[in-house]
PDB file of C-alpha atoms and ligand atoms in Angstrom:
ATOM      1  CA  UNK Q 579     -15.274  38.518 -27.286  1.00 96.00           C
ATOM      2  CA  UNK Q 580     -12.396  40.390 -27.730  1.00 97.00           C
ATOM      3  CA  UNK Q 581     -10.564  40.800 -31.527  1.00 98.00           C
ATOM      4  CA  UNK Q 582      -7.276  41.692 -32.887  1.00 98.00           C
ATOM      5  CA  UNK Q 583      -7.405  42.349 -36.536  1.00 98.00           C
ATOM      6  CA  UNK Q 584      -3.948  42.776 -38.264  1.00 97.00           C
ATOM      7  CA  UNK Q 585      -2.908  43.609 -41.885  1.00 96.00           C
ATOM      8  CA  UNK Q 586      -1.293  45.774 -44.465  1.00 95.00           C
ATOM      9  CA  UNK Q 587      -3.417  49.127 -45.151  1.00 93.00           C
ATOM     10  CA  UNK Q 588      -5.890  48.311 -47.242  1.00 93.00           C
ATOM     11  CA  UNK Q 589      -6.269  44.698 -46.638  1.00 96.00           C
ATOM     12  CA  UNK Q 590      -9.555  45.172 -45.782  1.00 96.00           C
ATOM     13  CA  UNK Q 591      -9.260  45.905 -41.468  1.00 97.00           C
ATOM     14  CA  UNK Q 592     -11.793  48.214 -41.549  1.00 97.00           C
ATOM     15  CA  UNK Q 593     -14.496  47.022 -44.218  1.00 97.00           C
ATOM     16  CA  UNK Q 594     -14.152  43.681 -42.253  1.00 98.00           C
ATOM     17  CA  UNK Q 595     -14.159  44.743 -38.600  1.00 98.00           C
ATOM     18  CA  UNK Q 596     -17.247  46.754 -39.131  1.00 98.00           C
ATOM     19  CA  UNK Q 597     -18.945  43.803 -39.986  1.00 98.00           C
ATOM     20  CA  UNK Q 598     -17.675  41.445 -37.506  1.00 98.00           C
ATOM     21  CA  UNK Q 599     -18.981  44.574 -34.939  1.00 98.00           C
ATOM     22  CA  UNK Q 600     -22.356  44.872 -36.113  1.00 98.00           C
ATOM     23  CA  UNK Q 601     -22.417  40.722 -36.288  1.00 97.00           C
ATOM     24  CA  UNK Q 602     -21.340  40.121 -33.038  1.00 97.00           C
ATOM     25  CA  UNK Q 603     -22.111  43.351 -30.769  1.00 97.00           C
ATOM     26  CA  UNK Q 604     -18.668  44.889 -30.169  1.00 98.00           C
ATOM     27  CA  UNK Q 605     -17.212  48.005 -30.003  1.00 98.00           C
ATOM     28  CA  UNK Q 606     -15.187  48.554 -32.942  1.00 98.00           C
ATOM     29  CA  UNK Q 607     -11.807  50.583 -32.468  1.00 98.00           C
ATOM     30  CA  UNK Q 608      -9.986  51.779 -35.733  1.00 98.00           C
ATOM     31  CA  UNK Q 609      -6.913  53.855 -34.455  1.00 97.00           C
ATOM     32  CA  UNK Q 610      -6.664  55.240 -37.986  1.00 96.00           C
ATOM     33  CA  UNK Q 611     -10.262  56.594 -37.216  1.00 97.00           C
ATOM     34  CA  UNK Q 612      -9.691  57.879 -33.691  1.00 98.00           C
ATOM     35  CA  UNK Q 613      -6.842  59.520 -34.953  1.00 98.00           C
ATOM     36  CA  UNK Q 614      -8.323  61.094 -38.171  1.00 97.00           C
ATOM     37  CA  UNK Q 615     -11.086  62.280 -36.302  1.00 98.00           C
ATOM     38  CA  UNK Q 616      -8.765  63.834 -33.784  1.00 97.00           C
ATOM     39  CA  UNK Q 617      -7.551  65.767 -36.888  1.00 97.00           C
ATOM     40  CA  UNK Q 618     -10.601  66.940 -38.198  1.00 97.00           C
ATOM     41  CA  UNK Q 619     -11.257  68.566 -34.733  1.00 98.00           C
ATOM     42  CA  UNK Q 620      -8.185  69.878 -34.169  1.00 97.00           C
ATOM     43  CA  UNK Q 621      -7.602  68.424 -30.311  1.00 97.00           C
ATOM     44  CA  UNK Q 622      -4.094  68.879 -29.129  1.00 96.00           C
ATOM     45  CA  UNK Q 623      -3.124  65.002 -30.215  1.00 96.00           C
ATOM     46  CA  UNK Q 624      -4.667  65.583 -33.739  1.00 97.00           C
ATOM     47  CA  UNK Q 625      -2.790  69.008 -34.231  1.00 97.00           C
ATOM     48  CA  UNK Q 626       0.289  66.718 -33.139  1.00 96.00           C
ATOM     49  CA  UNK Q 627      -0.023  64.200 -35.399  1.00 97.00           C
ATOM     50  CA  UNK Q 628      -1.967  65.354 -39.010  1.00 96.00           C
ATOM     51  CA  UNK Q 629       1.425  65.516 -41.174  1.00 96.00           C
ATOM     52  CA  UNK Q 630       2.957  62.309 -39.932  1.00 96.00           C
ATOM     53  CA  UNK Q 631       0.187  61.107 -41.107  1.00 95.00           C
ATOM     54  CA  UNK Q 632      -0.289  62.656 -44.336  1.00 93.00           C
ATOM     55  CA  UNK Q 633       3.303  61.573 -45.252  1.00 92.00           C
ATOM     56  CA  UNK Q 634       2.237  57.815 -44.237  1.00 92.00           C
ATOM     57  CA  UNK Q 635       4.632  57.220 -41.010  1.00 94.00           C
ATOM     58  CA  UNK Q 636       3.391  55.896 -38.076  1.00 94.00           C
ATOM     59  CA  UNK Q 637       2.488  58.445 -35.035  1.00 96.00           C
ATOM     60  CA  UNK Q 638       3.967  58.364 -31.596  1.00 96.00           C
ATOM     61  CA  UNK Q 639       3.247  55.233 -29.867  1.00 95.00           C
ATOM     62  CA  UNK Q 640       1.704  57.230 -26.382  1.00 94.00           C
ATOM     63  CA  UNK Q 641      -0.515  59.438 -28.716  1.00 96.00           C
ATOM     64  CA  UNK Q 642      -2.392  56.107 -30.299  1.00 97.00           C
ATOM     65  CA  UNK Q 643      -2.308  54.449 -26.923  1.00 96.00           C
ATOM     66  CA  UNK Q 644      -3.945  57.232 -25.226  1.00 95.00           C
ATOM     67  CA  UNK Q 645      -6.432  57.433 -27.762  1.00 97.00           C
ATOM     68  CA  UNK Q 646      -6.772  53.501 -28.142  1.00 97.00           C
ATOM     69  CA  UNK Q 647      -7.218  53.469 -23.995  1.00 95.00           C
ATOM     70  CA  UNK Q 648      -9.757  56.141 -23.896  1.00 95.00           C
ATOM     71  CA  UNK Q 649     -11.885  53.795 -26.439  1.00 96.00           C
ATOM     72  CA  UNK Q 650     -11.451  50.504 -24.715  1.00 94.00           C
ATOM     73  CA  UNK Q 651     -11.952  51.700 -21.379  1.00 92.00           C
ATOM     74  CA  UNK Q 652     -15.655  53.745 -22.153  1.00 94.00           C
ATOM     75  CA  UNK Q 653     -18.922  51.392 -20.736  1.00 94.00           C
ATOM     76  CA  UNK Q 654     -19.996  50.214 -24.755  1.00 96.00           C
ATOM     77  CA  UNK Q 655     -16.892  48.394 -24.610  1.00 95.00           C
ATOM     78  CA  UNK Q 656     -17.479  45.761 -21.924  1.00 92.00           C
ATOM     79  CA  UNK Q 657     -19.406  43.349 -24.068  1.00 93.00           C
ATOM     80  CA  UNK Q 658     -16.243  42.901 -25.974  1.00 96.00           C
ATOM     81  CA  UNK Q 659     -14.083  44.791 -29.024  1.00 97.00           C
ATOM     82  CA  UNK Q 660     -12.777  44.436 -32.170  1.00 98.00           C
ATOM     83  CA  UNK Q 661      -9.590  46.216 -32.491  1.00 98.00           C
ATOM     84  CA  UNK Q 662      -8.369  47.467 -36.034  1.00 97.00           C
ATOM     85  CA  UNK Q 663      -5.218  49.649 -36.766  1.00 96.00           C
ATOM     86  CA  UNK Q 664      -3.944  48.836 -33.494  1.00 97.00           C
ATOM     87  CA  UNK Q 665      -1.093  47.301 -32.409  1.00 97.00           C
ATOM     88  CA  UNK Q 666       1.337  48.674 -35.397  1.00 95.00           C
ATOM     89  CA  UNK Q 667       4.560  47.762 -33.583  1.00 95.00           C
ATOM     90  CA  UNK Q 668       5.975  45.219 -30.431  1.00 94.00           C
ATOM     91  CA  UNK Q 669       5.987  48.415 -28.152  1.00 96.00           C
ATOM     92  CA  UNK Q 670       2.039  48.894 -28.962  1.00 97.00           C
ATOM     93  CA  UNK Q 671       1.662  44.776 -28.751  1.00 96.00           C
ATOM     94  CA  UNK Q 672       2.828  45.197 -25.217  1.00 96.00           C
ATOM     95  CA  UNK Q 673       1.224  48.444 -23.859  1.00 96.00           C
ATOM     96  CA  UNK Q 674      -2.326  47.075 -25.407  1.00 96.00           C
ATOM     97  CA  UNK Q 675      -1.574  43.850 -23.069  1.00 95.00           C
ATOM     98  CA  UNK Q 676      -1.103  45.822 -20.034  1.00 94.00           C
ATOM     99  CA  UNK Q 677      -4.008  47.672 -20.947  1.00 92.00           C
ATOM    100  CA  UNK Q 678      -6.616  44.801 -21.046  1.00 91.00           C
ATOM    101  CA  UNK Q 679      -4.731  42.613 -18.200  1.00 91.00           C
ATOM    102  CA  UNK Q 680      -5.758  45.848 -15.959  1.00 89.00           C
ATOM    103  CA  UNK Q 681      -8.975  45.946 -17.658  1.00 85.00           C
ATOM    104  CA  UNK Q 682      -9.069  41.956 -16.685  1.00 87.00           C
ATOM    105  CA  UNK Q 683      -9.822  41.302 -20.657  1.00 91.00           C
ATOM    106  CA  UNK Q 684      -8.081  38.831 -23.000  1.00 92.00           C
ATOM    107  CA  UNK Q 685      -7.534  39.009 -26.645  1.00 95.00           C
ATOM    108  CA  UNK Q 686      -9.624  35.902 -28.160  1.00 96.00           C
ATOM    109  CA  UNK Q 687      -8.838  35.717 -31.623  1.00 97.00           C
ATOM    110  CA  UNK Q 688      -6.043  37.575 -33.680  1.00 97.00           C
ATOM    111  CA  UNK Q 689      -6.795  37.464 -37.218  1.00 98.00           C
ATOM    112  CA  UNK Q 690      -4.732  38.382 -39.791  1.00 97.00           C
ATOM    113  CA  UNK Q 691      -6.030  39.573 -43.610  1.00 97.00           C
ATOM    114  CA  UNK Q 692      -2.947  38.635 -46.051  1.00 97.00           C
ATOM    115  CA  UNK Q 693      -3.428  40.849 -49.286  1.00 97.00           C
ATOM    116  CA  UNK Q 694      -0.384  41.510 -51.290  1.00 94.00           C
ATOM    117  CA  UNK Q 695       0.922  45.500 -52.168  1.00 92.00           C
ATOM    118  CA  UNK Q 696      -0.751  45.488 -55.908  1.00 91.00           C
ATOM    119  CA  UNK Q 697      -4.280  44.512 -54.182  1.00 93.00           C
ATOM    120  CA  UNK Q 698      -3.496  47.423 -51.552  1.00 91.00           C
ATOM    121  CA  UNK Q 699      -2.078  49.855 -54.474  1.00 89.00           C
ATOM    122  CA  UNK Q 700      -5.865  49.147 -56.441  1.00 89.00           C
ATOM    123  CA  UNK Q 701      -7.981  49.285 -54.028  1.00 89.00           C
ATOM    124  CA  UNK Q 702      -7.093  52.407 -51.888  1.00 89.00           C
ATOM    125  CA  UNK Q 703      -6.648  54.496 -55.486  1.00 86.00           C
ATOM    126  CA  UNK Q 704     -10.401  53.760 -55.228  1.00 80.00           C
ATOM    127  CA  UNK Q 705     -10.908  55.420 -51.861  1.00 83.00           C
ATOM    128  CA  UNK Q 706      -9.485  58.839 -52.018  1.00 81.00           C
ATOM    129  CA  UNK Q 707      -8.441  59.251 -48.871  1.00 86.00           C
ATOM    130  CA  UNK Q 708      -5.416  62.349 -48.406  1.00 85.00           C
ATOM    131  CA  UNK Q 709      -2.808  59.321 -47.123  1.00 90.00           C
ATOM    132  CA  UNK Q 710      -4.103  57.267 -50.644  1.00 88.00           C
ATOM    133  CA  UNK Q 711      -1.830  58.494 -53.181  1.00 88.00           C
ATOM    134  CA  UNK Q 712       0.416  55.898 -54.604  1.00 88.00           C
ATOM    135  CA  UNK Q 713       3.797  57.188 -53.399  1.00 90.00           C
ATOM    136  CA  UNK Q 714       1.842  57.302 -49.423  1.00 92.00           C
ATOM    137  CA  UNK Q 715       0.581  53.708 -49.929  1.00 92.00           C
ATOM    138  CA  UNK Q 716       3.351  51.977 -51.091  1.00 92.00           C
ATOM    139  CA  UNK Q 717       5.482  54.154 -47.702  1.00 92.00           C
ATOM    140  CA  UNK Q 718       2.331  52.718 -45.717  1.00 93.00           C
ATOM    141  CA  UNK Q 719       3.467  49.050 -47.586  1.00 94.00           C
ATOM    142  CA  UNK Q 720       6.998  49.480 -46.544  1.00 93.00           C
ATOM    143  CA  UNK Q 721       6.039  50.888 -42.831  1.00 92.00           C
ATOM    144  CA  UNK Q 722       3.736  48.132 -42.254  1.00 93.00           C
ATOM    145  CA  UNK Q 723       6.428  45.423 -43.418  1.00 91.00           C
ATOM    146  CA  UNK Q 724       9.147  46.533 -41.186  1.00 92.00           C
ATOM    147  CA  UNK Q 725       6.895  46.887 -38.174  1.00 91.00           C
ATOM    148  CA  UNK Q 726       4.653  43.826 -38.211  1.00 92.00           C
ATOM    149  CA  UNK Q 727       6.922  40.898 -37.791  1.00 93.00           C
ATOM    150  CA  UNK Q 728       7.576  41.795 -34.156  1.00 95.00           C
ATOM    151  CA  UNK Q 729       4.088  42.245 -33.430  1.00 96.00           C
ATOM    152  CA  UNK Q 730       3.145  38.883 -35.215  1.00 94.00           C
ATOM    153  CA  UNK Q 731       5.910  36.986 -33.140  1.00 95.00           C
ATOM    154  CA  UNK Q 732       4.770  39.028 -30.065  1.00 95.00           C
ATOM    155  CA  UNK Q 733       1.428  37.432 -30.884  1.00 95.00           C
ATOM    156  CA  UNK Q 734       2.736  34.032 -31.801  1.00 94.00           C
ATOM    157  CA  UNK Q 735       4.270  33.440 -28.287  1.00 93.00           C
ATOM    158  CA  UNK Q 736       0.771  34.384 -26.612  1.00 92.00           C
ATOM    159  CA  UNK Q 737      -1.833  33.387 -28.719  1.00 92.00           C
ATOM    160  CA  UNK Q 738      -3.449  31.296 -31.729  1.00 90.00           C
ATOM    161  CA  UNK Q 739      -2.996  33.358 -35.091  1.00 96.00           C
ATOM    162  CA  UNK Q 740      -5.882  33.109 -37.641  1.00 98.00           C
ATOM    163  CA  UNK Q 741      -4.660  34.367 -41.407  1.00 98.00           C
ATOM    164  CA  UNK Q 742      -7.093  35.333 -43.785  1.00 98.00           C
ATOM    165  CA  UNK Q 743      -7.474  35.362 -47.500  1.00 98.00           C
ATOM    166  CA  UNK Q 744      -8.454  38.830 -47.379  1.00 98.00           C
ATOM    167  CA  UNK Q 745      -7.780  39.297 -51.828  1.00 97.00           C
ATOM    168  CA  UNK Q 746     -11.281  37.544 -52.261  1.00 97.00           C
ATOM    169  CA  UNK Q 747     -14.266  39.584 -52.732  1.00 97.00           C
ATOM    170  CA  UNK Q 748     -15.672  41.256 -49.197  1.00 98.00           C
ATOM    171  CA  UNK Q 749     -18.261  38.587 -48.715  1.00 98.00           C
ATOM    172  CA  UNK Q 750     -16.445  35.638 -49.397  1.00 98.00           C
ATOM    173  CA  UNK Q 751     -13.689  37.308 -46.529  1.00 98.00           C
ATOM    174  CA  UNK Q 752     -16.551  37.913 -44.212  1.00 98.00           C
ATOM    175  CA  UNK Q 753     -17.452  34.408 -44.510  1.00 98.00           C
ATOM    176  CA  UNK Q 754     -14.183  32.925 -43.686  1.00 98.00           C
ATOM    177  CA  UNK Q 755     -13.907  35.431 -40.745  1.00 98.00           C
ATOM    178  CA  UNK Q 756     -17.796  34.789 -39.335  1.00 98.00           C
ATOM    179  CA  UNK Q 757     -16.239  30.816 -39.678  1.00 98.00           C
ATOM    180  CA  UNK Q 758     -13.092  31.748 -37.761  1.00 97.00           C
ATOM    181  CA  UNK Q 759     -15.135  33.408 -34.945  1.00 97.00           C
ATOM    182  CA  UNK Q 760     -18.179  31.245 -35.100  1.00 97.00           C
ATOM    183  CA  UNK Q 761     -20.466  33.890 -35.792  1.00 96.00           C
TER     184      UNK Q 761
HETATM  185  P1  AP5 B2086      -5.212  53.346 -40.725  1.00 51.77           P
HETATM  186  O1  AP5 B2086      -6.435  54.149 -40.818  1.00 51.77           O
HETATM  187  O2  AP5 B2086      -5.124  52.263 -39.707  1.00 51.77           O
HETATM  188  O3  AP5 B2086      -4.934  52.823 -42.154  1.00 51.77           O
HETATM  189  P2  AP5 B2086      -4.292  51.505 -42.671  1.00 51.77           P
HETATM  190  O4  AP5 B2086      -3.873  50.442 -41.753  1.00 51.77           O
HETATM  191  O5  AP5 B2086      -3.208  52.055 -43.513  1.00 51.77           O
HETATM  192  O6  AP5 B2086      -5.480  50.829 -43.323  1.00 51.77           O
HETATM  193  P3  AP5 B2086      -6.644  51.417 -44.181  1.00 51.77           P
HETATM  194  O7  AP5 B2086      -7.648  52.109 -43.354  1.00 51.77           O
HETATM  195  O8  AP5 B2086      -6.055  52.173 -45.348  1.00 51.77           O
HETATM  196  O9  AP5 B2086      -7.181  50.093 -44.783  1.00 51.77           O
HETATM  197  P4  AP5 B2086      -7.997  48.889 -44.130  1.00 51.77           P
HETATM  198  O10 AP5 B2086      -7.101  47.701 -43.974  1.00 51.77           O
HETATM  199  O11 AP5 B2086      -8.803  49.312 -42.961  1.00 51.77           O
HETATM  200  O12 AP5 B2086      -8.910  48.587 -45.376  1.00 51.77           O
HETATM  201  P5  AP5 B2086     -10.347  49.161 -45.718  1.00 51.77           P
HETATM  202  O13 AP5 B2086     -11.380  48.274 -45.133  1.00 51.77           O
HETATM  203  O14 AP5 B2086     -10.398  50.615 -45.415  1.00 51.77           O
HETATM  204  O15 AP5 B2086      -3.921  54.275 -40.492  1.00 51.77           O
HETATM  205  C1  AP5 B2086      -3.734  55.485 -41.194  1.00 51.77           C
HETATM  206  C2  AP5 B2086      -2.559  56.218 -40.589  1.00 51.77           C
HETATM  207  O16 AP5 B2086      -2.844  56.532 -39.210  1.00 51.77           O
HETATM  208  C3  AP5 B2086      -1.237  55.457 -40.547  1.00 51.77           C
HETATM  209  O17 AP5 B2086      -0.508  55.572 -41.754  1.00 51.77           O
HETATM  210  C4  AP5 B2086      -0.540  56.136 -39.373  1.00 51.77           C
HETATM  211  O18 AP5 B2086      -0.027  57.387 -39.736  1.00 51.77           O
HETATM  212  C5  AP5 B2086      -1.679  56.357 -38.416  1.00 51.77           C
HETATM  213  N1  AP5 B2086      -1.905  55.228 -37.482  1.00 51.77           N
HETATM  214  C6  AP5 B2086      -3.031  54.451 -37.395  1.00 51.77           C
HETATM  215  N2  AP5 B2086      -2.898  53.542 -36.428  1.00 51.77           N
HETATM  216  C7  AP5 B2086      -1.668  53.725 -35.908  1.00 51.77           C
HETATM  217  C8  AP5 B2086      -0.945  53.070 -34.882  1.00 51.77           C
HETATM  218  N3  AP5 B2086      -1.463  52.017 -34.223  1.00 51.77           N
HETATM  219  N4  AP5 B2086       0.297  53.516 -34.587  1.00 51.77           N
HETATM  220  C9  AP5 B2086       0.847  54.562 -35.242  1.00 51.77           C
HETATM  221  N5  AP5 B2086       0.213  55.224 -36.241  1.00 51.77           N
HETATM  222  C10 AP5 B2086      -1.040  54.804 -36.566  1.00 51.77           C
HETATM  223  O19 AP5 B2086     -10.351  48.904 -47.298  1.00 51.77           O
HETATM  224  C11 AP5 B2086      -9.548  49.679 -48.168  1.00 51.77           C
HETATM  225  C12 AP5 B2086     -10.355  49.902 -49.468  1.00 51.77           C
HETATM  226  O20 AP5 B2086     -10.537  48.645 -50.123  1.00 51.77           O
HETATM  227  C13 AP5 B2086     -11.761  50.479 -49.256  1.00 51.77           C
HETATM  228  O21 AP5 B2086     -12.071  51.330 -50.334  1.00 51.77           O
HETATM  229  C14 AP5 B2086     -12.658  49.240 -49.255  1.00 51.77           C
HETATM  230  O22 AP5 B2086     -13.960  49.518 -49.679  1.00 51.77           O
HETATM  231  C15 AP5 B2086     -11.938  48.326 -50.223  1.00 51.77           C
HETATM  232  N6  AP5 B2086     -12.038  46.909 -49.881  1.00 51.77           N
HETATM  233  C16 AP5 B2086     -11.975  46.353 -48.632  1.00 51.77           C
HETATM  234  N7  AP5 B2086     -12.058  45.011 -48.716  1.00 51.77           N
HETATM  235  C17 AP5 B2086     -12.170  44.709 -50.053  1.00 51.77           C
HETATM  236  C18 AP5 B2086     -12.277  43.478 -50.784  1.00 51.77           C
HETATM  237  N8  AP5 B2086     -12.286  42.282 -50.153  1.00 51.77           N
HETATM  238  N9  AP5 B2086     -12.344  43.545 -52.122  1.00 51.77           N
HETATM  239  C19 AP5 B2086     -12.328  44.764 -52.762  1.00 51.77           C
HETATM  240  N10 AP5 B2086     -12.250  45.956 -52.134  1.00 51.77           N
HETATM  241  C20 AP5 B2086     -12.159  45.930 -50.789  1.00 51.77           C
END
């Protein structure tokens, strides 16, 4: 089973998809993480990217995809993957679907975790994170608004859409998720 999860940062992707992987026995791919970690050890990409991301834009579509590729295409990904981060924008929509037609994949479900921007605001002031000051989140908010539509209508034409109620408390998300994938 392949997964698609979509939302506004701090919706709850990653809490969420780390469950779903552990459930269900899939890779998960955060493209947030891949590219933080790229950071931290200072590979080419990661030298590339760190201040985009500290000022909360999005990075270069080919330096996500090459990173995003890398992950889908390794051997613990062929019992399926759960995607989180990733696509941020119609150009990424596409270049994931040529990835995983090559790869002879599908995308199963696409889920999407609706939280609105106070929610976000709250809950990432919690985290600490150095892209979780207020200022960064709400440019993350206002990013993430601008760029999603076109990815949700890419998605729309191609596939069922599955939207969440991700303001509830983690378990009672995870349970509406487990019920959307039958886990
Ligand atoms: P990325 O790492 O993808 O961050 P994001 O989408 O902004 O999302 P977050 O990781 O902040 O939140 P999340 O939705 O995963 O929520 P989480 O579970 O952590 O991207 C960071 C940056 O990398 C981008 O700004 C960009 O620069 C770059 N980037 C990444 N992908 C890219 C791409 N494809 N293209 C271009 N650039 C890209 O939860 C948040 C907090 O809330 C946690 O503290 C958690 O414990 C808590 N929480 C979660 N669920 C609940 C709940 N139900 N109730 C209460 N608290 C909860």
């Amino acid at each position: 089973m392949n997964v698609v999860v979509l939302g506004a940062p701090g919706s709850g992707k990653g809490t969420q998809a780390a469950r779903i992987a552990a459930k269900g026995g899939l890779k998960h791919v955060s493209s947030g993480d891949l590219l933080r970690a790229a950071v931290e050890n200072k590979t080419e990409i990661g030298q590339q990217v760190a201040s985009i991301m500290a000022k909360g834009h999005l990075v270069p579509d080919e330096k996500v995809l090459a990173l995003v590729t890398e992950a889908l295409s390794q051997e613990d990904a062929r019992s399926g993957w759960i995607l989180d981060g990733y696509p941020r924008t119609a150009d990424q929509a596409e270049a994931l679907e040529d990835v995983i037609s090559t790869n002879r994949e599908t995308v199963d479900f696409v889920l999407v975790l609706d939280v609105d921007d106070e929610t976000v605001v709250e809950r990432t002031a919690g985290r600490g994170r150095d892209d979780d000051g207020p200022d960064i989140v709400r440019k993350r908010l206002r990013v993430f608004s601008e760029e999603m539509a076109p990815v949700l209508e890419f998605y729309e034409l191609r596939y069922d859409i599955h939207n969440v109620d991700g303001s509830r408390s983690v378990d009672e998300v995870t349970e509406s998720v487990y019920g959307v994938l039958g886990l």
